[in-house]
């Protein structure tokens, strides 16, 4: 069984992002980029499933600029067998990415598709759900445990009231949460091996997908600076300030 894993190149989560002076977006010039942390968890889970014998091949996929090859090489260093880059210089919104992934699902016929539940740059949390809808596949989101047995996959997912376990018939779409696993440390020998693994480059036109943006960003601005805290003499004063000044009660 094949597993398709989606990987996104984002600003490294340790970097403090800055908004461009004209408010058109986030400044990524000379900023460290890396694989989306949730996608790293997805790659690790796919590799663990292969090591357990439930999967025969792990294919990493990324959609975006040519530099996304770096994230794909990292995925192959973790253990992915090969990679596919859908190269596009334009901004790719969740629906466009879901359409590209759906085209690759039709082409590769994987038994399982694993994605990070969201990207740390836009926090949309939409691509996995849109892909499941477009491909008409069952989905298990926010997975904290994944078990493949025969033609089914059991997904333990985090919900508001605790944990919920669902059983899906393969093929299916799974999105990963932080508690699913801890990605392994990428060693230098595996980084060198990843350079020799196959990486195919496609264009959206090769897959017959229109990636035109449907949403327009009007303005990007930083959140207001947090004000200094104050001390209050008693509970009555605290309640009055919460009610009259903060207006939260």
Short mmCIF file of C-alpha atoms in Angstrom, two decimals:
data_model
loop_
_atom_site.label_atom_id
_atom_site.label_comp_id
_atom_site.label_asym_id
_atom_site.label_seq_id
_atom_site.Cartn_x
_atom_site.Cartn_y
_atom_site.Cartn_z
CA UNK A 1 0.00 0.00 0.00
CA UNK A 2 1.19 3.49 -0.88
CA UNK A 3 0.97 6.44 1.49
CA UNK A 4 0.89 9.98 0.14
CA UNK A 5 2.17 12.62 2.59
CA UNK A 6 1.70 16.34 1.98
CA UNK A 7 4.55 18.64 3.00
CA UNK A 8 4.53 22.45 3.14
CA UNK A 9 7.50 24.83 3.27
CA UNK A 10 6.84 27.54 5.86
CA UNK A 11 8.71 30.13 7.91
CA UNK A 12 10.52 28.25 10.68
CA UNK A 13 8.42 28.23 13.85
CA UNK A 14 11.31 29.68 15.86
CA UNK A 15 11.40 32.82 13.71
CA UNK A 16 9.50 35.94 14.79
CA UNK A 17 7.67 37.02 11.64
CA UNK A 18 7.48 40.65 10.55
CA UNK A 19 4.75 42.31 8.51
CA UNK A 20 5.83 44.16 5.37
CA UNK A 21 5.80 47.94 5.65
CA UNK A 22 3.07 48.22 3.00
CA UNK A 23 0.84 45.71 4.83
CA UNK A 24 0.59 43.35 1.85
CA UNK A 25 1.88 40.28 3.68
CA UNK A 26 4.63 38.77 5.81
CA UNK A 27 8.29 39.52 5.05
CA UNK A 28 10.06 36.24 4.21
CA UNK A 29 13.21 37.73 2.67
CA UNK A 30 16.33 36.20 4.25
CA UNK A 31 14.15 34.28 6.73
CA UNK A 32 14.83 30.66 7.68
CA UNK A 33 12.30 28.31 6.10
CA UNK A 34 11.59 24.72 7.12
CA UNK A 35 9.02 21.95 6.92
CA UNK A 36 5.69 22.63 8.60
CA UNK A 37 5.89 20.89 12.05
CA UNK A 38 2.53 19.11 11.61
CA UNK A 39 3.69 17.78 8.23
CA UNK A 40 6.90 16.51 9.81
CA UNK A 41 4.70 14.48 12.19
CA UNK A 42 2.75 13.18 9.17
CA UNK A 43 5.95 12.02 7.44
CA UNK A 44 7.16 10.34 10.63
CA UNK A 45 3.86 8.47 11.02
CA UNK A 46 3.95 7.28 7.40
CA UNK A 47 7.51 6.01 7.84
CA UNK A 48 6.54 4.22 11.07
CA UNK A 49 3.66 2.51 9.28
CA UNK A 50 6.08 1.32 6.60
CA UNK A 51 8.52 0.06 9.23
CA UNK A 52 5.64 -1.83 10.87
CA UNK A 53 4.90 -3.57 7.57
CA UNK A 54 1.51 -1.95 6.99
CA UNK A 55 2.82 0.23 4.12
CA UNK A 56 5.15 -0.51 1.22
CA UNK A 57 5.93 2.98 -0.12
CA UNK A 58 5.88 6.54 1.25
CA UNK A 59 5.57 9.39 -1.26
CA UNK A 60 6.14 12.97 -0.09
CA UNK A 61 4.35 15.73 -2.03
CA UNK A 62 4.75 19.50 -1.92
CA UNK A 63 3.10 22.30 -3.88
CA UNK A 64 4.84 25.65 -4.31
CA UNK A 65 8.07 27.29 -5.39
CA UNK A 66 11.21 25.43 -6.46
CA UNK A 67 12.73 25.83 -2.97
CA UNK A 68 10.10 23.39 -1.68
CA UNK A 69 12.53 20.70 -2.83
CA UNK A 70 14.44 21.36 0.40
CA UNK A 71 11.43 20.30 2.49
CA UNK A 72 10.95 17.24 0.27
CA UNK A 73 14.60 16.25 0.71
CA UNK A 74 14.08 16.53 4.47
CA UNK A 75 11.03 14.27 4.18
CA UNK A 76 13.10 11.72 2.26
CA UNK A 77 15.84 11.99 4.89
CA UNK A 78 13.22 11.08 7.51
CA UNK A 79 12.36 8.04 5.41
CA UNK A 80 10.08 8.84 2.46
CA UNK A 81 10.92 6.72 -0.59
CA UNK A 82 10.37 9.36 -3.29
CA UNK A 83 8.93 12.82 -3.75
CA UNK A 84 6.79 14.89 -6.10
CA UNK A 85 6.92 18.68 -6.38
CA UNK A 86 4.08 20.52 -8.08
CA UNK A 87 5.99 23.68 -8.90
CA UNK A 88 4.05 26.94 -8.97
CA UNK A 89 5.29 30.48 -8.39
CA UNK A 90 1.80 31.82 -7.61
CA UNK A 91 0.24 31.89 -4.15
CA UNK A 92 -1.50 28.57 -3.49
CA UNK A 93 -4.59 28.69 -1.31
CA UNK A 94 -5.99 25.60 0.49
CA UNK A 95 -8.57 24.81 -2.20
CA UNK A 96 -5.92 24.92 -4.95
CA UNK A 97 -3.62 22.63 -2.95
CA UNK A 98 -6.51 20.23 -2.28
CA UNK A 99 -7.25 20.09 -6.03
CA UNK A 100 -3.60 19.39 -6.82
CA UNK A 101 -3.46 16.65 -4.20
CA UNK A 102 -6.71 15.16 -5.53
CA UNK A 103 -5.15 14.97 -9.00
CA UNK A 104 -2.11 13.20 -7.51
CA UNK A 105 -4.38 10.82 -5.57
CA UNK A 106 -6.08 9.90 -8.86
CA UNK A 107 -2.67 9.38 -10.46
CA UNK A 108 -0.85 7.48 -7.69
CA UNK A 109 -3.82 5.65 -6.12
CA UNK A 110 -2.49 5.66 -2.52
CA UNK A 111 -4.23 3.63 0.16
CA UNK A 112 -3.78 6.42 2.69
CA UNK A 113 -3.17 10.18 2.54
CA UNK A 114 -1.64 11.83 5.61
CA UNK A 115 -1.44 15.60 6.09
CA UNK A 116 -0.60 17.89 8.97
CA UNK A 117 -3.86 19.24 10.40
CA UNK A 118 -2.77 22.82 9.62
CA UNK A 119 0.18 24.93 8.50
CA UNK A 120 1.77 27.26 11.03
CA UNK A 121 1.84 30.16 8.56
CA UNK A 122 -1.84 30.56 7.61
CA UNK A 123 -3.43 28.23 10.24
CA UNK A 124 -6.26 27.49 7.79
CA UNK A 125 -6.85 23.83 8.81
CA UNK A 126 -8.75 23.22 5.55
CA UNK A 127 -6.68 21.28 3.02
CA UNK A 128 -7.22 17.78 4.43
CA UNK A 129 -10.97 18.23 4.73
CA UNK A 130 -11.24 19.74 1.23
CA UNK A 131 -9.19 16.88 -0.23
CA UNK A 132 -11.44 14.28 1.41
CA UNK A 133 -14.51 16.01 -0.02
CA UNK A 134 -13.07 16.36 -3.53
CA UNK A 135 -11.79 12.77 -3.64
CA UNK A 136 -14.92 11.42 -1.87
CA UNK A 137 -12.77 9.67 0.75
CA UNK A 138 -13.49 9.10 4.47
CA UNK A 139 -11.48 11.34 6.78
CA UNK A 140 -10.04 11.21 10.29
CA UNK A 141 -8.86 14.62 11.48
CA UNK A 142 -6.71 15.67 14.48
CA UNK A 143 -5.30 12.15 14.83
CA UNK A 144 -3.40 11.32 18.02
CA UNK A 145 -3.13 7.61 17.13
CA UNK A 146 -3.27 5.77 13.79
CA UNK A 147 -3.52 1.98 13.36
CA UNK A 148 -3.80 0.22 9.99
CA UNK A 149 -5.32 -3.27 9.95
CA UNK A 150 -6.27 -4.93 6.69
CA UNK A 151 -8.57 -2.69 4.65
CA UNK A 152 -9.32 -0.32 7.52
CA UNK A 153 -7.55 2.35 9.55
CA UNK A 154 -8.48 3.23 13.13
CA UNK A 155 -7.94 6.85 14.07
CA UNK A 156 -8.03 8.13 17.63
CA UNK A 157 -8.80 11.83 17.38
CA UNK A 158 -8.92 14.67 19.86
CA UNK A 159 -12.33 16.28 20.30
CA UNK A 160 -13.68 18.85 22.76
CA UNK A 161 -14.90 16.18 25.19
CA UNK A 162 -11.75 14.02 25.11
CA UNK A 163 -10.85 11.27 22.64
CA UNK A 164 -12.88 9.66 19.88
CA UNK A 165 -11.87 6.55 17.93
CA UNK A 166 -13.25 6.05 14.44
CA UNK A 167 -12.73 3.24 11.93
CA UNK A 168 -12.33 4.20 8.26
CA UNK A 169 -12.32 2.03 5.17
CA UNK A 170 -9.23 2.54 3.03
CA UNK A 171 -8.40 4.58 1.04
CA UNK A 172 -8.80 7.46 3.50
CA UNK A 173 -7.47 10.86 4.50
CA UNK A 174 -5.90 11.46 7.92
CA UNK A 175 -4.68 14.75 9.40
CA UNK A 176 -2.18 14.70 12.25
CA UNK A 177 -2.16 16.41 15.64
CA UNK A 178 0.88 17.22 17.76
CA UNK A 179 0.48 14.25 20.10
CA UNK A 180 0.56 11.62 17.35
CA UNK A 181 4.34 11.12 17.56
CA UNK A 182 7.71 12.80 17.96
CA UNK A 183 9.63 13.02 14.67
CA UNK A 184 13.03 11.37 14.63
CA UNK A 185 16.31 13.24 14.43
CA UNK A 186 17.52 13.42 10.83
CA UNK A 187 21.06 12.03 10.60
CA UNK A 188 23.74 13.14 8.14
CA UNK A 189 23.94 9.73 6.38
CA UNK A 190 20.18 9.85 5.74
CA UNK A 191 20.48 13.41 4.42
CA UNK A 192 23.10 12.20 1.95
CA UNK A 193 20.93 9.22 0.93
CA UNK A 194 17.96 11.56 0.38
CA UNK A 195 19.91 13.43 -2.32
CA UNK A 196 19.88 10.27 -4.46
CA UNK A 197 16.19 9.49 -4.07
CA UNK A 198 13.89 10.34 -7.02
CA UNK A 199 12.12 13.71 -7.01
CA UNK A 200 9.68 14.42 -9.86
CA UNK A 201 8.70 17.98 -10.76
CA UNK A 202 5.29 18.71 -12.27
CA UNK A 203 3.31 21.85 -13.11
CA UNK A 204 -0.36 22.47 -12.20
CA UNK A 205 -1.12 22.37 -15.93
CA UNK A 206 0.30 18.83 -16.13
CA UNK A 207 -2.41 17.78 -13.69
CA UNK A 208 -5.14 19.84 -15.35
CA UNK A 209 -5.72 21.98 -12.25
CA UNK A 210 -6.62 25.67 -12.15
CA UNK A 211 -4.87 27.24 -9.13
CA UNK A 212 -6.34 30.75 -9.50
CA UNK A 213 -6.74 32.40 -6.08
CA UNK A 214 -10.33 32.67 -4.85
CA UNK A 215 -9.59 34.81 -1.79
CA UNK A 216 -7.98 38.25 -1.81
CA UNK A 217 -5.97 39.48 1.17
CA UNK A 218 -6.83 43.12 1.76
CA UNK A 219 -4.36 43.92 4.51
CA UNK A 220 -1.98 42.24 6.95
CA UNK A 221 -1.23 43.95 10.26
CA UNK A 222 0.46 43.07 13.51
CA UNK A 223 -1.71 42.57 16.60
CA UNK A 224 -1.87 45.55 19.00
CA UNK A 225 0.82 45.61 21.66
CA UNK A 226 -0.26 44.20 24.98
CA UNK A 227 -0.69 46.80 27.71
CA UNK A 228 1.01 46.64 31.09
CA UNK A 229 -0.76 44.82 33.91
CA UNK A 230 -1.98 46.51 37.10
CA UNK A 231 -2.60 45.45 40.68
CA UNK A 232 -6.02 45.88 42.27
CA UNK A 233 -6.67 46.23 46.01
CA UNK A 234 -9.68 43.91 46.24
CA UNK A 235 -12.08 41.64 44.36
CA UNK A 236 -14.72 44.35 43.98
CA UNK A 237 -12.28 46.56 42.08
CA UNK A 238 -11.25 43.61 39.90
CA UNK A 239 -14.87 42.83 39.01
CA UNK A 240 -15.58 46.50 38.26
CA UNK A 241 -12.58 46.77 35.90
CA UNK A 242 -13.47 43.51 34.12
CA UNK A 243 -17.02 44.77 33.66
CA UNK A 244 -16.49 48.45 32.83
CA UNK A 245 -13.04 48.62 31.24
CA UNK A 246 -12.29 45.17 29.76
CA UNK A 247 -15.99 44.51 29.15
CA UNK A 248 -15.52 40.76 29.44
CA UNK A 249 -18.31 40.19 31.99
#
